Short mmCIF file of N, CA, C and O in Angstrom, two decimals:
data_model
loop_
_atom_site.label_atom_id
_atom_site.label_comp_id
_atom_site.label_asym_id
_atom_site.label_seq_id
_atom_site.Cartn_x
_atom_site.Cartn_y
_atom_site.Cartn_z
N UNK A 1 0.85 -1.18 0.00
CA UNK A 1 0.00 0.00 0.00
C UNK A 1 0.89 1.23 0.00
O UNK A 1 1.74 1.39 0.88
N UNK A 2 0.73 1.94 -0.80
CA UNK A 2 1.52 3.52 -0.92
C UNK A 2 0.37 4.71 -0.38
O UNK A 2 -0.85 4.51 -0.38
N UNK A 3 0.85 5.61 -0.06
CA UNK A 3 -0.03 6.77 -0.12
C UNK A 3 -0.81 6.75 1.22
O UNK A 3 -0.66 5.88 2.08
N UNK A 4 -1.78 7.95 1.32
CA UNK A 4 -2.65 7.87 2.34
C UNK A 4 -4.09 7.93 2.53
O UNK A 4 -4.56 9.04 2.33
N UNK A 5 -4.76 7.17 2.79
CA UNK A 5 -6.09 6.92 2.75
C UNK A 5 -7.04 7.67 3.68
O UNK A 5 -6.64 8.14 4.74
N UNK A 6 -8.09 7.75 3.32
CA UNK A 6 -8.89 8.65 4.67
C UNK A 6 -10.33 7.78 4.74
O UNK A 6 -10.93 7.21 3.83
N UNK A 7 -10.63 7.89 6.09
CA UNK A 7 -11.66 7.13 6.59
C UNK A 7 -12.79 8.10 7.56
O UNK A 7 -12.66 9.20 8.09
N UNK A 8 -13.68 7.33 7.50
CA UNK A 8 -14.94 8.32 7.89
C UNK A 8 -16.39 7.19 8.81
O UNK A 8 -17.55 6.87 8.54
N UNK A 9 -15.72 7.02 9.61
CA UNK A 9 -17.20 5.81 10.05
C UNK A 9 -17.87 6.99 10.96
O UNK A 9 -17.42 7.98 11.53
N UNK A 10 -19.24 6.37 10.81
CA UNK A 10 -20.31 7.31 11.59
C UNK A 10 -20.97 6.60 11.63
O UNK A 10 -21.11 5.68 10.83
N UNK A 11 -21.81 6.91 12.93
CA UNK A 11 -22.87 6.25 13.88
C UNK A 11 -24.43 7.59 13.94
O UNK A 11 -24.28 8.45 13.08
N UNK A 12 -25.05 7.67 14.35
CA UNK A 12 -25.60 8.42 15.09
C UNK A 12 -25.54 9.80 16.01
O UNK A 12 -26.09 10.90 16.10
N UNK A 13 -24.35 8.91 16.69
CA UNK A 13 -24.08 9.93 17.80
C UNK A 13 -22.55 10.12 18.15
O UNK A 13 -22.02 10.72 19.08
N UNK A 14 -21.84 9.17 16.72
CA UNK A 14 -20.00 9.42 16.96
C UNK A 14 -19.54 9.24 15.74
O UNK A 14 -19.91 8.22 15.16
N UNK A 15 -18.70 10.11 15.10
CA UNK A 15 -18.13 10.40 13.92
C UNK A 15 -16.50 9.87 14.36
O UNK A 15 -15.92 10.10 15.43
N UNK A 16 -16.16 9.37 13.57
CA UNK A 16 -14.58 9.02 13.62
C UNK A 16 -13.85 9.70 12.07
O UNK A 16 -14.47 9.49 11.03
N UNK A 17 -12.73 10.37 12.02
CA UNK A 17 -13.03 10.63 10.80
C UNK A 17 -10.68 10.70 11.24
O UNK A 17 -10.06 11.18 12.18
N UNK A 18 -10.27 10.03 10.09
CA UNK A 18 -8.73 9.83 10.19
C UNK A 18 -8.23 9.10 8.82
O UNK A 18 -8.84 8.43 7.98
N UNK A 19 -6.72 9.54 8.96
CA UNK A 19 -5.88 8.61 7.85
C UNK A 19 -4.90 8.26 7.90
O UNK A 19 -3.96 8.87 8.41
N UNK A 20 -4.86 6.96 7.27
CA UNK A 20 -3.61 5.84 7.43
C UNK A 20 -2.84 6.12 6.65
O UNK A 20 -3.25 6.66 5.62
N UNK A 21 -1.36 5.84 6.85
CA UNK A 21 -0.51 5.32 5.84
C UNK A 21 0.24 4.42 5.87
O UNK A 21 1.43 4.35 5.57
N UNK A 22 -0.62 3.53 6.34
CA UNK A 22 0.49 1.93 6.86
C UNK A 22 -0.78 0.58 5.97
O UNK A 22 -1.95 0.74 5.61
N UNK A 23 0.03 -0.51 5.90
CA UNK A 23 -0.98 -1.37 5.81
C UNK A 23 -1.78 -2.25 6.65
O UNK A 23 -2.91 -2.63 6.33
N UNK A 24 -1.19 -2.56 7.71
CA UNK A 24 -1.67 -2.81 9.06
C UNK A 24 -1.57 -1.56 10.07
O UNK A 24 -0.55 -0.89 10.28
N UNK A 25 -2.74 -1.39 10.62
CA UNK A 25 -2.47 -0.25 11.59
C UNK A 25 -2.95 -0.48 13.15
O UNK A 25 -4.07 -0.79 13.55
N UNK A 26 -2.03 -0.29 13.75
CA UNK A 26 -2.01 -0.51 15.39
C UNK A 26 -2.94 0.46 16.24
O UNK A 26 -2.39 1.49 16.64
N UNK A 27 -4.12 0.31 16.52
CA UNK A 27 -4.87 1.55 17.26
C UNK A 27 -3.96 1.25 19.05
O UNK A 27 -3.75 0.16 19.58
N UNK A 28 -3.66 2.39 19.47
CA UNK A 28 -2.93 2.56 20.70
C UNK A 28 -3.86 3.90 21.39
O UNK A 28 -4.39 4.75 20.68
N UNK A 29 -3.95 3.90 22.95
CA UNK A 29 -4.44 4.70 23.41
C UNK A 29 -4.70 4.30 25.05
O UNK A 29 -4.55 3.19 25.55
N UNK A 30 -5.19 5.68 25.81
CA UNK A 30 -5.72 5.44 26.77
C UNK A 30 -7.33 4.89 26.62
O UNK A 30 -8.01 5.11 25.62
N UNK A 31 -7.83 4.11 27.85
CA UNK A 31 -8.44 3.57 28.26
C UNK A 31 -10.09 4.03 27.89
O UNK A 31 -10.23 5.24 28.08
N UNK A 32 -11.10 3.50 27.52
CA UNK A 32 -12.16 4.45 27.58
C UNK A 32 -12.43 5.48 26.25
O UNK A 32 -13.43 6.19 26.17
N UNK A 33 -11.44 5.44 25.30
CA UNK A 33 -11.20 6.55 24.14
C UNK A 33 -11.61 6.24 23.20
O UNK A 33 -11.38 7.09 22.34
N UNK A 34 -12.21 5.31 22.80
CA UNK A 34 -12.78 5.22 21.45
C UNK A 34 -12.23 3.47 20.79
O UNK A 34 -13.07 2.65 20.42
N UNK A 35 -10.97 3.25 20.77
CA UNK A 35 -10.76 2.38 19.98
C UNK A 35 -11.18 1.06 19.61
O UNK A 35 -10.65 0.42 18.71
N UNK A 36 -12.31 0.59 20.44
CA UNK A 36 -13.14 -0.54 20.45
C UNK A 36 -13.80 -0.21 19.95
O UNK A 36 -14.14 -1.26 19.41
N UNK A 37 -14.56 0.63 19.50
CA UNK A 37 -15.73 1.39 19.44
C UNK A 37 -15.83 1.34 17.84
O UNK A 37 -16.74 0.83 17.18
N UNK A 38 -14.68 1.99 17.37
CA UNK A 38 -14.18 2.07 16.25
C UNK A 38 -13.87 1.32 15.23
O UNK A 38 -13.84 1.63 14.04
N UNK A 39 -13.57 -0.01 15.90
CA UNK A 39 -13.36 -1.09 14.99
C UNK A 39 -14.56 -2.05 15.13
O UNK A 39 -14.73 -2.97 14.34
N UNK A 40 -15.38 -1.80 16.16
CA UNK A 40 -16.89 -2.76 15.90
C UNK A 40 -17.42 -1.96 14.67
O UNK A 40 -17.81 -2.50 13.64
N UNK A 41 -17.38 -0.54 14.90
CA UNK A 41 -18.27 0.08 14.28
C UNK A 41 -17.90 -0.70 12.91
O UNK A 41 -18.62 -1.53 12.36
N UNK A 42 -16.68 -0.29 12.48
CA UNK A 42 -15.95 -0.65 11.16
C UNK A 42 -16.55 -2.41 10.55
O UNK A 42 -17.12 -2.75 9.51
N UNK A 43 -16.07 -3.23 11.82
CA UNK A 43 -16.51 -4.09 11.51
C UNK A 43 -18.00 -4.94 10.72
O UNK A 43 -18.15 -5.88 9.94
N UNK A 44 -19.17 -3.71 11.63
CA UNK A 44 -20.49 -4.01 11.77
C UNK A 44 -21.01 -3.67 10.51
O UNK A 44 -22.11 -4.00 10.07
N UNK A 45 -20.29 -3.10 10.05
CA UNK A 45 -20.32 -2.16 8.29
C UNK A 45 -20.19 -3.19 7.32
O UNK A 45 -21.00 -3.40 6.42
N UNK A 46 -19.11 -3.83 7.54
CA UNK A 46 -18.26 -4.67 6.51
C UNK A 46 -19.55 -6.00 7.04
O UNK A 46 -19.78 -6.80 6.14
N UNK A 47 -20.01 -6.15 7.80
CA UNK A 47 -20.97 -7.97 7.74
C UNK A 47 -22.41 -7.50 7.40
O UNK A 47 -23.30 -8.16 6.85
N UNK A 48 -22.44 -6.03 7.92
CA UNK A 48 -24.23 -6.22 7.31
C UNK A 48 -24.58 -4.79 6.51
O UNK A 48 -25.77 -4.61 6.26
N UNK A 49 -23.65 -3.80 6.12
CA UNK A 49 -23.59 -2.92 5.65
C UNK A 49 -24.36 -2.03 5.99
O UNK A 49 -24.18 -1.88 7.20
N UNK A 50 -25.25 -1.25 5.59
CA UNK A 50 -26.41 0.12 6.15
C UNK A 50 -27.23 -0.10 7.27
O UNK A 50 -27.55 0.67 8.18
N UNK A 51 -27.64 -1.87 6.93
CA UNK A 51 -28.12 -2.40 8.03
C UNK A 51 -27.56 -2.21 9.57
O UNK A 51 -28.24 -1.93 10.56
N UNK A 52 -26.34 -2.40 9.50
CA UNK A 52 -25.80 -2.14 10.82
C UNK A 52 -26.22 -1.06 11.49
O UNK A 52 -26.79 -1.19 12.57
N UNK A 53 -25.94 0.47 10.79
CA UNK A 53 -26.73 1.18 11.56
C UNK A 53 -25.50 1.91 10.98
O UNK A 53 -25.88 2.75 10.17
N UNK A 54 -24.43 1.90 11.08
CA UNK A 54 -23.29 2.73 10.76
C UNK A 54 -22.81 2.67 9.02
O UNK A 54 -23.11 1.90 8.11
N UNK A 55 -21.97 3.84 9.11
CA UNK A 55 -21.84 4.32 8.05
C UNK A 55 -20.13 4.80 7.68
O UNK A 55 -19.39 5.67 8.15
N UNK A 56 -19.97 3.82 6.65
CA UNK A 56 -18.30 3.61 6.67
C UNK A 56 -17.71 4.15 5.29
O UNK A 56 -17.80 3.26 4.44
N UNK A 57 -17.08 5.43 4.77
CA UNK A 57 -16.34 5.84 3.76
C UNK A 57 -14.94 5.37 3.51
O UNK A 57 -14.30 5.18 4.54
N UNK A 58 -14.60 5.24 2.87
CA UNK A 58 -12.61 4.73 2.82
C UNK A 58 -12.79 4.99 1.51
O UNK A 58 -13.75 4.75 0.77
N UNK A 59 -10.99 5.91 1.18
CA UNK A 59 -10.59 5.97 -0.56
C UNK A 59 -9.66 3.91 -0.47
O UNK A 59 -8.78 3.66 -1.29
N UNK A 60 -10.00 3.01 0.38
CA UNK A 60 -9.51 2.01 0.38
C UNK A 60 -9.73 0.64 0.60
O UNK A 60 -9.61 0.47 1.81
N UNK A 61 -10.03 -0.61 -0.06
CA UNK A 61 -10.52 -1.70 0.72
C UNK A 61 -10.11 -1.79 2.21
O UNK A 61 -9.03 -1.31 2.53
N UNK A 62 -10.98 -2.45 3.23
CA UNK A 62 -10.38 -2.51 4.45
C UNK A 62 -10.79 -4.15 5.36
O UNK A 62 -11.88 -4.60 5.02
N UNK A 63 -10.40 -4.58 5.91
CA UNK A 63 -10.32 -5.64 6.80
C UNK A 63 -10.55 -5.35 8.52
O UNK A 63 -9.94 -4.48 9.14
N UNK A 64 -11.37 -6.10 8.98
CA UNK A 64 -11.50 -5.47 10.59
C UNK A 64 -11.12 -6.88 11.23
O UNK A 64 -12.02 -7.66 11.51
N UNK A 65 -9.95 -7.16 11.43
CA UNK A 65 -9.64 -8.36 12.26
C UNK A 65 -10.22 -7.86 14.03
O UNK A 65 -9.89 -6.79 14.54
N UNK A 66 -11.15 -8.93 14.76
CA UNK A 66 -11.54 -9.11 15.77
C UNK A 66 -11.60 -10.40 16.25
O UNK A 66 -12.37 -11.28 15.88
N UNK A 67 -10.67 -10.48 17.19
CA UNK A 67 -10.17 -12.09 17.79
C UNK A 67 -11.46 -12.83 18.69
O UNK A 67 -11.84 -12.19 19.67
N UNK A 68 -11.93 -13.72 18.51
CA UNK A 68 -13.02 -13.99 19.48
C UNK A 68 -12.51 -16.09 19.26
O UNK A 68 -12.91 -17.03 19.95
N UNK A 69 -12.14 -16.10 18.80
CA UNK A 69 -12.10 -17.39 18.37
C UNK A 69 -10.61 -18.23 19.25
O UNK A 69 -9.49 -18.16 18.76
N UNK A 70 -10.85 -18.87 20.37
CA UNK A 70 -9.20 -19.14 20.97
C UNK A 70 -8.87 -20.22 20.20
O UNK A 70 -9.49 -21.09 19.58
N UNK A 71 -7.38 -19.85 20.45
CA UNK A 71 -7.07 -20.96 19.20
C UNK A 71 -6.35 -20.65 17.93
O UNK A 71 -5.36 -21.11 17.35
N UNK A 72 -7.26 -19.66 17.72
CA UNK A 72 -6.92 -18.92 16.40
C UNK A 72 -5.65 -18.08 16.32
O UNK A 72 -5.57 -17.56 17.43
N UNK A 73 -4.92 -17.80 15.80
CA UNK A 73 -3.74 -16.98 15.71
C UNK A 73 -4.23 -16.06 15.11
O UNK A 73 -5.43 -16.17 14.89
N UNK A 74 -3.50 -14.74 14.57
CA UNK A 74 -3.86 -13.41 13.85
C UNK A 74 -3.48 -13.64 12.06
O UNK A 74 -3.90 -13.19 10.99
N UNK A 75 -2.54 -14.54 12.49
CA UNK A 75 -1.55 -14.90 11.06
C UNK A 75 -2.92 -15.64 10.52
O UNK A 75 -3.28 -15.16 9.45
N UNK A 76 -3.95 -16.92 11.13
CA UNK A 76 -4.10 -17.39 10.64
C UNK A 76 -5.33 -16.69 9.79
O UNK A 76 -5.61 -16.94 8.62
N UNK A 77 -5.99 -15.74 10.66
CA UNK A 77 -7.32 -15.10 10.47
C UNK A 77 -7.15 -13.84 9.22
O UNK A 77 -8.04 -13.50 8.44
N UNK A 78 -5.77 -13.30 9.28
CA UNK A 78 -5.41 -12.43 7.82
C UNK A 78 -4.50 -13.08 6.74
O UNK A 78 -3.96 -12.38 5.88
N UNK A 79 -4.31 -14.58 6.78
CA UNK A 79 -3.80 -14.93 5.66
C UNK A 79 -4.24 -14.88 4.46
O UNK A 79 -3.44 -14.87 3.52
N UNK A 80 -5.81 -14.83 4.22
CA UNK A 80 -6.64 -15.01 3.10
C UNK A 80 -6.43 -13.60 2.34
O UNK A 80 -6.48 -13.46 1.12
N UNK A 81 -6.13 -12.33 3.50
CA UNK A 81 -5.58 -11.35 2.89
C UNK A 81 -4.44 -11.15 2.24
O UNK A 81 -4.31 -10.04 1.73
N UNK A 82 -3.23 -12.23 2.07
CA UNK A 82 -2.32 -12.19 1.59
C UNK A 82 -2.41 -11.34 0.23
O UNK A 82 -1.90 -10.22 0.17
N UNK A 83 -3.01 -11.88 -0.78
CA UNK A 83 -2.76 -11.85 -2.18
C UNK A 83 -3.82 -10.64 -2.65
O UNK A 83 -4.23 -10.63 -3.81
N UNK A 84 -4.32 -9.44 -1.54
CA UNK A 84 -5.73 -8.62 -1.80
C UNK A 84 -5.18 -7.77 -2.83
O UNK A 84 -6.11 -7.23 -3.42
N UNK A 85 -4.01 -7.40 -3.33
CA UNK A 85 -3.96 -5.86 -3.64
C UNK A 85 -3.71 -4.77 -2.75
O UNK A 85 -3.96 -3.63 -3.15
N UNK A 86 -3.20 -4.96 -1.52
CA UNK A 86 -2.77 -3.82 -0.73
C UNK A 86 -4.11 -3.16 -0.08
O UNK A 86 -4.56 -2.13 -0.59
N UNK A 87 -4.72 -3.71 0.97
CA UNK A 87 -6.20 -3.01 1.39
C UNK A 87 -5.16 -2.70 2.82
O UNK A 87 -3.97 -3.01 2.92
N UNK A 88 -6.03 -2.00 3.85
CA UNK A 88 -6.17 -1.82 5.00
C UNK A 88 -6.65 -3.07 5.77
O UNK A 88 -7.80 -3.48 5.63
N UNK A 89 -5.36 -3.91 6.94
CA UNK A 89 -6.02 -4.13 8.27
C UNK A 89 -6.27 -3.53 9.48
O UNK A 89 -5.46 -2.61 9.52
N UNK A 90 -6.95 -3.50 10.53
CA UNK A 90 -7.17 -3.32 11.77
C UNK A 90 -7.31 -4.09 12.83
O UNK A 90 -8.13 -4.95 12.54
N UNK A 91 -6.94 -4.21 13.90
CA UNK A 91 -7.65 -5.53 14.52
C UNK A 91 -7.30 -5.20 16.30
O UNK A 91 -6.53 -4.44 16.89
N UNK A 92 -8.01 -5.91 16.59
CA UNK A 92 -8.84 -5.90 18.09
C UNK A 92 -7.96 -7.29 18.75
O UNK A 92 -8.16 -8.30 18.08
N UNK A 93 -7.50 -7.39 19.34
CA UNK A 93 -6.56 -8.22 20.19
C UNK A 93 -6.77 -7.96 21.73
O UNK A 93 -6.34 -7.06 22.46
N UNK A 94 -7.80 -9.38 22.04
CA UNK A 94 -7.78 -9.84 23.26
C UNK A 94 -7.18 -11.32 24.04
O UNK A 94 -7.63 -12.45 23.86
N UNK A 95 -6.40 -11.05 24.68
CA UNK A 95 -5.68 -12.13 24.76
C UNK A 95 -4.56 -11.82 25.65
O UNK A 95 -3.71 -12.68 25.90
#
């Protein structure tokens, strides 16, 4: 992935609006700030689209890795992304 992408998820009552220039990107922060929030939202977009309730812009394909599955590794859950064309991951790591 070259360049920088801009993103725009919205809810109702919370706008997230930022841009990447990585292909995997690490959300870091204090406690309470948004970053869960952010990647359900993202997520909830990508499985049921308008339906969800939220509302997701990107100049970029994107991926919302969310670990729920033990067992599973991260490698194993974004391998299928190997060969995409350079999209955006994110992901939620509990563990």
């Amino acid at each position: 992935m070259k360049g920088r992408y801009h993103f725009r998820v919205k809810s109702k009552k919370t706008v997230f609006e930022f841009d990447i220039k990585r292909n995997i990107t690490v959300l870091k922060g204090d406690s309470a700030t948004g970053k869960t929030t952010l990647l359900h939202m993202m997520y909830e977009y990508l499985r049921a689209g308008r339906e969800s309730g939220y509302s997701v812009s990107a100049d970029c394909a994107y991926y919302v890795y969310l670990r729920r599955e033990i067992g599973r590794s991260w490698q194993d859950i974004l391998f299928p992304l190997e060969n995409t064309g350079g999209g955006v991951a994110a992901g939620y790591w509990t563990g």
